[in-house]
Amino acid sequence: TAFWSVLTMTLECDIVNLEKQLQEVSLNESASYTQQWDLLNFVKKSRLRCSSVVVAEGTRLIKHHQTRLGDKKWELCERVFRAALDCGDGRKAQLFLKLLQTKFPKSKRVEILNAIYSEFRENFDHAEYIYYNILENDPTHVIAAKRLVCVYKAQGLHSKAVERLNKYLALFTCDTSAWKELGELYISQRNYSQAKFCLEEVLLAEPQNWLNHLEYAELLYTLGGHRNLETALQYYYQSLELNSESNLRSLYGLTMALRAISDSGKGPKNGNAEVQQWSTRRILEIYEDRSPHLFDIVDSVLSDK
């Protein structure tokens, strides 16, 4: 059947088309409990977004198969709640939130969901109040601490977000995602020296990730100066070493850094000429292969001295 053919598809296929097919499958009103449950499990295990599918199938399962679901009903309620927010359906999200609040009136997890719903409604004061209460009783509550940062970011209060993240990182120094977030906040404030420190922490934790090398190189390029540009080259090289197939940004960065060094007059006159020619040629090859309609424009820009 169409249902089982979708379940056996690999994630190597086009994700957009797969999500569309899943949505079509979810419209099948005659699907059995097992088919609906398998579809939701497939979405979860495959880490697909498919929020509309989760809302549709989850709602039907909870409405018609509560007894068979057993305790799995409550986990599904939370999934549908989050998916409904992602779809912008505040009314449905509130319905499932109330079910969870009735079942678990003293649960911190449900309190977090309540605060997230307040964020959705842009009632940031209420969300902040909930997160602060949780953190007063448990300063190590990771989700509350991170959501509080989101509350400040949503209001454009980046200084408060930075302050809160620094407090969080004083407790959880190995949280790479928090260092990345803090680095992005510093960059948004043009505090590049502090951002540099954050990205260095990320590099130490995840040296195998090509994107970390690329972002650090871009920051050094932004800072400018001969020494920073020379160092940026090394990180562009490393990024390309780790990912040479789909790394156009590193090729562009490498090309621009080499030009900046050449224009400064501090580097060797022709010492980097071969590398610059190679990176330019590689960029053009990628456009010729994947976006030929843009080839002439890119060639013109790269040829412009």
Short mmCIF file of N, CA, C and O in Angstrom, two decimals, residues 70-175:
data_model
loop_
_atom_site.label_atom_id
_atom_site.label_comp_id
_atom_site.label_asym_id
_atom_site.label_seq_id
_atom_site.Cartn_x
_atom_site.Cartn_y
_atom_site.Cartn_z
N GLY A 70 -2.97 3.79 26.34
CA GLY A 70 -2.51 3.69 27.72
C GLY A 70 -1.74 4.93 28.13
O GLY A 70 -2.12 6.06 27.82
N ASP A 71 -0.62 4.71 28.84
CA ASP A 71 0.19 5.85 29.30
C ASP A 71 0.90 6.57 28.16
O ASP A 71 1.38 7.69 28.35
N LYS A 72 0.98 5.93 26.99
CA LYS A 72 1.61 6.58 25.83
C LYS A 72 0.81 7.80 25.38
O LYS A 72 1.32 8.63 24.64
N LYS A 73 -0.43 7.87 25.86
CA LYS A 73 -1.29 9.00 25.50
C LYS A 73 -0.66 10.32 25.92
O LYS A 73 -0.73 11.32 25.18
N TRP A 74 -0.03 10.37 27.08
CA TRP A 74 0.47 11.63 27.61
C TRP A 74 1.70 12.12 26.86
O TRP A 74 1.86 13.31 26.62
N GLU A 75 2.55 11.19 26.49
CA GLU A 75 3.70 11.57 25.65
C GLU A 75 3.21 12.10 24.30
O GLU A 75 3.74 13.07 23.77
N LEU A 76 2.18 11.44 23.77
CA LEU A 76 1.62 11.88 22.49
C LEU A 76 0.96 13.24 22.62
O LEU A 76 1.03 14.08 21.71
N CYS A 77 0.32 13.50 23.76
CA CYS A 77 -0.29 14.82 23.99
C CYS A 77 0.77 15.91 23.90
O CYS A 77 0.53 16.98 23.32
N GLU A 78 1.92 15.67 24.49
CA GLU A 78 2.99 16.66 24.44
C GLU A 78 3.50 16.85 23.01
O GLU A 78 3.75 17.99 22.58
N ARG A 79 3.63 15.76 22.28
CA ARG A 79 4.07 15.87 20.88
C ARG A 79 3.10 16.70 20.06
O ARG A 79 3.49 17.55 19.26
N VAL A 80 1.81 16.43 20.24
CA VAL A 80 0.79 17.17 19.48
C VAL A 80 0.79 18.64 19.90
O VAL A 80 0.64 19.53 19.06
N PHE A 81 0.95 18.89 21.20
CA PHE A 81 1.02 20.27 21.69
C PHE A 81 2.14 21.04 20.99
O PHE A 81 1.92 22.15 20.47
N ARG A 82 3.34 20.45 20.96
CA ARG A 82 4.48 21.13 20.34
C ARG A 82 4.27 21.30 18.84
O ARG A 82 4.61 22.33 18.26
N ALA A 83 3.73 20.27 18.20
CA ALA A 83 3.49 20.33 16.76
C ALA A 83 2.43 21.38 16.42
O ALA A 83 2.54 22.09 15.42
N ALA A 84 1.41 21.49 17.27
CA ALA A 84 0.36 22.49 17.04
C ALA A 84 0.94 23.90 17.13
O ALA A 84 0.59 24.78 16.32
N LEU A 85 1.83 24.14 18.08
CA LEU A 85 2.49 25.45 18.16
C LEU A 85 3.31 25.71 16.90
O LEU A 85 3.32 26.84 16.38
N ASP A 86 3.98 24.67 16.42
CA ASP A 86 4.79 24.83 15.21
C ASP A 86 3.91 25.16 14.01
O ASP A 86 4.34 25.87 13.09
N CYS A 87 2.68 24.67 14.02
CA CYS A 87 1.73 24.97 12.93
C CYS A 87 1.00 26.29 13.15
O CYS A 87 0.21 26.71 12.31
N GLY A 88 1.22 26.92 14.30
CA GLY A 88 0.53 28.16 14.60
C GLY A 88 -0.89 27.98 15.08
O GLY A 88 -1.68 28.93 15.09
N ASP A 89 -1.21 26.76 15.50
CA ASP A 89 -2.57 26.46 15.95
C ASP A 89 -2.62 26.57 17.48
O ASP A 89 -2.54 25.57 18.21
N GLY A 90 -2.75 27.78 17.99
CA GLY A 90 -2.75 28.01 19.42
C GLY A 90 -3.92 27.38 20.14
O GLY A 90 -3.80 26.92 21.28
N ARG A 91 -5.08 27.33 19.48
CA ARG A 91 -6.28 26.77 20.11
C ARG A 91 -6.09 25.28 20.40
O ARG A 91 -6.39 24.81 21.51
N LYS A 92 -5.57 24.55 19.42
CA LYS A 92 -5.36 23.11 19.63
C LYS A 92 -4.26 22.87 20.65
O LYS A 92 -4.35 21.97 21.48
N ALA A 93 -3.20 23.69 20.60
CA ALA A 93 -2.13 23.56 21.57
C ALA A 93 -2.65 23.75 22.99
O ALA A 93 -2.29 23.01 23.91
N GLN A 94 -3.53 24.74 23.18
CA GLN A 94 -4.09 25.01 24.50
C GLN A 94 -4.95 23.84 24.98
O GLN A 94 -4.94 23.50 26.18
N LEU A 95 -5.65 23.21 24.07
CA LEU A 95 -6.50 22.07 24.42
C LEU A 95 -5.66 20.93 25.01
O LEU A 95 -5.99 20.38 26.06
N PHE A 96 -4.53 20.62 24.34
CA PHE A 96 -3.70 19.52 24.83
C PHE A 96 -2.90 19.93 26.07
O PHE A 96 -2.59 19.09 26.92
N LEU A 97 -2.57 21.21 26.18
CA LEU A 97 -1.91 21.69 27.39
C LEU A 97 -2.82 21.51 28.60
O LEU A 97 -2.37 21.08 29.68
N LYS A 98 -4.09 21.81 28.45
CA LYS A 98 -5.03 21.67 29.56
C LYS A 98 -5.19 20.20 29.98
O LYS A 98 -5.33 19.90 31.16
N LEU A 99 -5.14 19.30 29.00
CA LEU A 99 -5.20 17.87 29.33
C LEU A 99 -4.01 17.47 30.21
O LEU A 99 -4.16 16.74 31.20
N LEU A 100 -2.83 17.97 29.83
CA LEU A 100 -1.62 17.65 30.59
C LEU A 100 -1.63 18.30 31.97
O LEU A 100 -1.19 17.71 32.96
N GLN A 101 -2.13 19.53 32.05
CA GLN A 101 -2.19 20.22 33.34
C GLN A 101 -3.15 19.54 34.29
O GLN A 101 -2.90 19.48 35.50
N THR A 102 -4.25 19.02 33.75
CA THR A 102 -5.21 18.30 34.59
C THR A 102 -4.63 17.00 35.12
O THR A 102 -4.83 16.63 36.28
N LYS A 103 -3.88 16.29 34.28
CA LYS A 103 -3.30 15.01 34.66
C LYS A 103 -2.08 15.19 35.57
O LYS A 103 -1.88 14.43 36.52
N PHE A 104 -1.27 16.21 35.30
CA PHE A 104 -0.03 16.42 36.05
C PHE A 104 0.02 17.85 36.59
O PHE A 104 0.80 18.68 36.10
N PRO A 105 -0.80 18.17 37.58
CA PRO A 105 -0.91 19.56 38.05
C PRO A 105 0.35 20.12 38.70
O PRO A 105 0.53 21.34 38.74
N LYS A 106 1.25 19.27 39.19
CA LYS A 106 2.46 19.75 39.88
C LYS A 106 3.74 19.43 39.11
O LYS A 106 4.83 19.51 39.66
N SER A 107 3.60 19.10 37.85
CA SER A 107 4.76 18.70 37.05
C SER A 107 5.55 19.90 36.53
O SER A 107 4.99 20.83 35.94
N LYS A 108 6.86 19.88 36.75
CA LYS A 108 7.72 20.93 36.21
C LYS A 108 7.73 20.89 34.68
O LYS A 108 7.80 21.92 34.02
N ARG A 109 7.67 19.69 34.15
CA ARG A 109 7.68 19.54 32.70
C ARG A 109 6.47 20.23 32.08
O ARG A 109 6.58 20.93 31.07
N VAL A 110 5.31 20.07 32.70
CA VAL A 110 4.10 20.71 32.20
C VAL A 110 4.17 22.21 32.41
O VAL A 110 3.67 23.00 31.59
N GLU A 111 4.80 22.65 33.50
CA GLU A 111 4.99 24.07 33.73
C GLU A 111 5.84 24.69 32.60
O GLU A 111 5.58 25.80 32.14
N ILE A 112 6.86 23.95 32.19
CA ILE A 112 7.69 24.40 31.06
C ILE A 112 6.84 24.55 29.80
O ILE A 112 6.94 25.54 29.06
N LEU A 113 5.96 23.57 29.56
CA LEU A 113 5.08 23.65 28.39
C LEU A 113 4.15 24.86 28.49
O LEU A 113 3.87 25.53 27.49
N ASN A 114 3.69 25.14 29.69
CA ASN A 114 2.83 26.31 29.92
C ASN A 114 3.59 27.59 29.58
O ASN A 114 3.04 28.52 28.96
N ALA A 115 4.85 27.65 29.98
CA ALA A 115 5.67 28.83 29.67
C ALA A 115 5.92 28.95 28.18
O ALA A 115 5.90 30.06 27.62
N ILE A 116 6.14 27.82 27.52
CA ILE A 116 6.36 27.84 26.07
C ILE A 116 5.10 28.34 25.35
O ILE A 116 5.18 29.10 24.38
N TYR A 117 3.93 27.94 25.87
CA TYR A 117 2.68 28.43 25.30
C TYR A 117 2.56 29.95 25.50
O TYR A 117 2.09 30.67 24.62
N SER A 118 3.01 30.43 26.66
CA SER A 118 3.00 31.88 26.92
C SER A 118 3.93 32.60 25.94
O SER A 118 3.62 33.71 25.48
N GLU A 119 5.06 31.99 25.63
CA GLU A 119 5.97 32.57 24.63
C GLU A 119 5.26 32.67 23.28
O GLU A 119 5.37 33.66 22.57
N PHE A 120 4.54 31.60 22.93
CA PHE A 120 3.79 31.59 21.66
C PHE A 120 2.78 32.73 21.61
O PHE A 120 2.62 33.38 20.59
N ARG A 121 2.14 33.01 22.76
CA ARG A 121 1.16 34.09 22.84
C ARG A 121 1.82 35.45 23.04
O ARG A 121 1.15 36.46 23.16
N GLU A 122 3.16 35.45 23.07
CA GLU A 122 3.96 36.66 23.31
C GLU A 122 3.68 37.28 24.67
O GLU A 122 3.84 38.49 24.87
N ASN A 123 3.29 36.44 25.60
CA ASN A 123 3.13 36.85 26.99
C ASN A 123 4.45 36.55 27.70
O ASN A 123 4.56 35.63 28.53
N PHE A 124 5.47 37.34 27.38
CA PHE A 124 6.83 37.04 27.83
C PHE A 124 6.99 37.22 29.34
O PHE A 124 7.79 36.51 29.96
N ASP A 125 6.26 38.13 29.93
CA ASP A 125 6.36 38.33 31.39
C ASP A 125 5.94 37.07 32.14
O ASP A 125 6.58 36.68 33.12
N HIS A 126 4.87 36.46 31.68
CA HIS A 126 4.39 35.24 32.33
C HIS A 126 5.38 34.10 32.15
O HIS A 126 5.66 33.34 33.10
N ALA A 127 5.92 33.96 30.94
CA ALA A 127 6.91 32.92 30.68
C ALA A 127 8.15 33.12 31.54
O ALA A 127 8.68 32.17 32.15
N GLU A 128 8.61 34.36 31.62
CA GLU A 128 9.78 34.67 32.44
C GLU A 128 9.51 34.34 33.90
O GLU A 128 10.39 33.80 34.60
N TYR A 129 8.32 34.65 34.37
CA TYR A 129 7.94 34.37 35.76
C TYR A 129 8.02 32.87 36.06
O TYR A 129 8.56 32.45 37.09
N ILE A 130 7.53 32.06 35.14
CA ILE A 130 7.54 30.60 35.34
C ILE A 130 8.99 30.08 35.35
O ILE A 130 9.37 29.29 36.24
N TYR A 131 9.79 30.53 34.40
CA TYR A 131 11.17 30.05 34.34
C TYR A 131 11.97 30.46 35.58
O TYR A 131 12.75 29.67 36.12
N TYR A 132 11.77 31.68 36.04
CA TYR A 132 12.47 32.15 37.23
C TYR A 132 12.07 31.33 38.46
O TYR A 132 12.90 30.99 39.30
N ASN A 133 10.79 31.02 38.59
CA ASN A 133 10.33 30.21 39.72
C ASN A 133 10.98 28.83 39.72
O ASN A 133 11.38 28.30 40.77
N ILE A 134 11.06 28.24 38.53
CA ILE A 134 11.69 26.92 38.42
C ILE A 134 13.16 27.00 38.79
O ILE A 134 13.69 26.16 39.53
N LEU A 135 13.85 28.04 38.29
CA LEU A 135 15.28 28.18 38.54
C LEU A 135 15.59 28.54 39.99
O LEU A 135 16.66 28.22 40.51
N GLU A 136 14.67 29.20 40.66
CA GLU A 136 14.87 29.50 42.08
C GLU A 136 14.92 28.22 42.91
O GLU A 136 15.70 28.10 43.85
N ASN A 137 14.08 27.27 42.54
CA ASN A 137 14.06 25.99 43.26
C ASN A 137 15.12 25.03 42.75
O ASN A 137 15.56 24.15 43.48
N ASP A 138 15.51 25.19 41.49
CA ASP A 138 16.51 24.29 40.89
C ASP A 138 17.36 25.07 39.89
O ASP A 138 17.04 25.12 38.70
N PRO A 139 18.46 25.68 40.37
CA PRO A 139 19.31 26.50 39.48
C PRO A 139 19.95 25.72 38.33
O PRO A 139 20.45 26.31 37.38
N THR A 140 19.93 24.38 38.42
CA THR A 140 20.55 23.56 37.38
C THR A 140 19.54 23.04 36.36
O THR A 140 19.86 22.15 35.57
N HIS A 141 18.34 23.57 36.37
CA HIS A 141 17.32 23.12 35.42
C HIS A 141 17.68 23.66 34.03
O HIS A 141 17.49 24.84 33.73
N VAL A 142 18.19 22.78 33.19
CA VAL A 142 18.75 23.17 31.89
C VAL A 142 17.70 23.79 30.97
O VAL A 142 17.93 24.84 30.37
N ILE A 143 16.54 23.15 30.86
CA ILE A 143 15.53 23.62 29.91
C ILE A 143 15.03 25.01 30.30
O ILE A 143 14.90 25.91 29.46
N ALA A 144 14.75 25.21 31.59
CA ALA A 144 14.27 26.52 32.05
C ALA A 144 15.30 27.60 31.79
O ALA A 144 14.96 28.71 31.35
N ALA A 145 16.57 27.28 32.03
CA ALA A 145 17.63 28.27 31.82
C ALA A 145 17.75 28.65 30.35
O ALA A 145 17.89 29.83 30.00
N LYS A 146 17.65 27.66 29.48
CA LYS A 146 17.78 27.94 28.04
C LYS A 146 16.54 28.65 27.49
O LYS A 146 16.65 29.54 26.64
N ARG A 147 15.37 28.27 27.97
CA ARG A 147 14.16 28.94 27.50
C ARG A 147 14.12 30.40 27.95
O ARG A 147 13.60 31.25 27.25
N LEU A 148 14.70 30.68 29.10
CA LEU A 148 14.75 32.06 29.58
C LEU A 148 15.59 32.92 28.62
O LEU A 148 15.25 34.07 28.34
N VAL A 149 16.65 32.33 28.09
CA VAL A 149 17.46 33.02 27.09
C VAL A 149 16.62 33.30 25.84
O VAL A 149 16.67 34.39 25.26
N CYS A 150 15.80 32.33 25.45
CA CYS A 150 14.92 32.50 24.29
C CYS A 150 13.92 33.63 24.51
O CYS A 150 13.61 34.38 23.57
N VAL A 151 13.41 33.74 25.73
CA VAL A 151 12.47 34.82 26.06
C VAL A 151 13.12 36.17 25.84
O VAL A 151 12.52 37.09 25.24
N TYR A 152 14.36 36.32 26.30
CA TYR A 152 15.06 37.60 26.14
C TYR A 152 15.38 37.87 24.67
O TYR A 152 15.24 38.99 24.18
N LYS A 153 15.78 36.83 23.95
CA LYS A 153 16.10 37.01 22.53
C LYS A 153 14.86 37.42 21.74
O LYS A 153 14.94 38.27 20.85
N ALA A 154 13.73 36.82 22.06
CA ALA A 154 12.49 37.14 21.34
C ALA A 154 12.09 38.59 21.52
O ALA A 154 11.43 39.18 20.65
N GLN A 155 12.51 39.19 22.62
CA GLN A 155 12.19 40.59 22.88
C GLN A 155 13.31 41.53 22.46
O GLN A 155 13.21 42.74 22.65
N GLY A 156 14.38 40.97 21.89
CA GLY A 156 15.51 41.79 21.47
C GLY A 156 16.38 42.24 22.62
O GLY A 156 17.21 43.16 22.45
N LEU A 157 16.25 41.59 23.78
CA LEU A 157 17.04 41.96 24.96
C LEU A 157 18.32 41.12 24.99
O LEU A 157 18.50 40.24 25.83
N HIS A 158 19.21 41.42 24.06
CA HIS A 158 20.38 40.58 23.89
C HIS A 158 21.35 40.67 25.06
O HIS A 158 22.03 39.70 25.39
N SER A 159 21.43 41.82 25.69
CA SER A 159 22.33 41.96 26.84
C SER A 159 21.90 41.05 27.98
O SER A 159 22.72 40.40 28.63
N LYS A 160 20.58 40.97 28.22
CA LYS A 160 20.06 40.07 29.24
C LYS A 160 20.29 38.61 28.86
O LYS A 160 20.58 37.76 29.71
N ALA A 161 20.13 38.32 27.58
CA ALA A 161 20.35 36.95 27.10
C ALA A 161 21.81 36.55 27.30
O ALA A 161 22.10 35.42 27.73
N VAL A 162 22.72 37.47 27.03
CA VAL A 162 24.15 37.20 27.23
C VAL A 162 24.44 36.96 28.70
O VAL A 162 25.16 36.02 29.07
N GLU A 163 23.87 37.79 29.56
CA GLU A 163 24.08 37.65 31.00
C GLU A 163 23.58 36.30 31.50
O GLU A 163 24.25 35.61 32.26
N ARG A 164 22.40 35.91 31.04
CA ARG A 164 21.83 34.64 31.48
C ARG A 164 22.63 33.45 30.95
O ARG A 164 22.86 32.46 31.67
N LEU A 165 23.11 33.54 29.71
CA LEU A 165 23.91 32.45 29.15
C LEU A 165 25.25 32.31 29.87
O LEU A 165 25.74 31.21 30.08
N ASN A 166 25.84 33.42 30.22
CA ASN A 166 27.10 33.35 30.97
C ASN A 166 26.90 32.67 32.32
O ASN A 166 27.76 31.89 32.78
N LYS A 167 25.77 32.95 32.99
CA LYS A 167 25.46 32.28 34.25
C LYS A 167 25.27 30.78 34.03
O LYS A 167 25.71 29.96 34.84
N TYR A 168 24.61 30.46 32.93
CA TYR A 168 24.38 29.05 32.63
C TYR A 168 25.70 28.33 32.36
O TYR A 168 25.94 27.22 32.87
N LEU A 169 26.59 28.96 31.59
CA LEU A 169 27.86 28.33 31.23
C LEU A 169 28.82 28.23 32.41
O LEU A 169 29.75 27.43 32.40
N ALA A 170 28.59 29.04 33.43
CA ALA A 170 29.38 28.90 34.66
C ALA A 170 29.09 27.56 35.34
O ALA A 170 29.94 27.01 36.04
N LEU A 171 27.87 27.03 35.09
CA LEU A 171 27.48 25.73 35.67
C LEU A 171 27.73 24.58 34.69
O LEU A 171 28.08 23.48 35.10
N PHE A 172 27.51 24.85 33.41
CA PHE A 172 27.61 23.80 32.39
C PHE A 172 28.64 24.22 31.32
O PHE A 172 28.28 24.62 30.21
N THR A 173 29.90 24.13 31.68
CA THR A 173 30.96 24.65 30.80
C THR A 173 31.15 23.81 29.54
O THR A 173 31.79 24.28 28.60
N CYS A 174 30.63 22.61 29.51
CA CYS A 174 30.84 21.73 28.35
C CYS A 174 29.67 21.72 27.38
O CYS A 174 29.63 20.89 26.47
N ASP A 175 28.73 22.62 27.56
CA ASP A 175 27.57 22.67 26.67
C ASP A 175 27.93 23.44 25.40
O ASP A 175 27.91 24.66 25.35
#
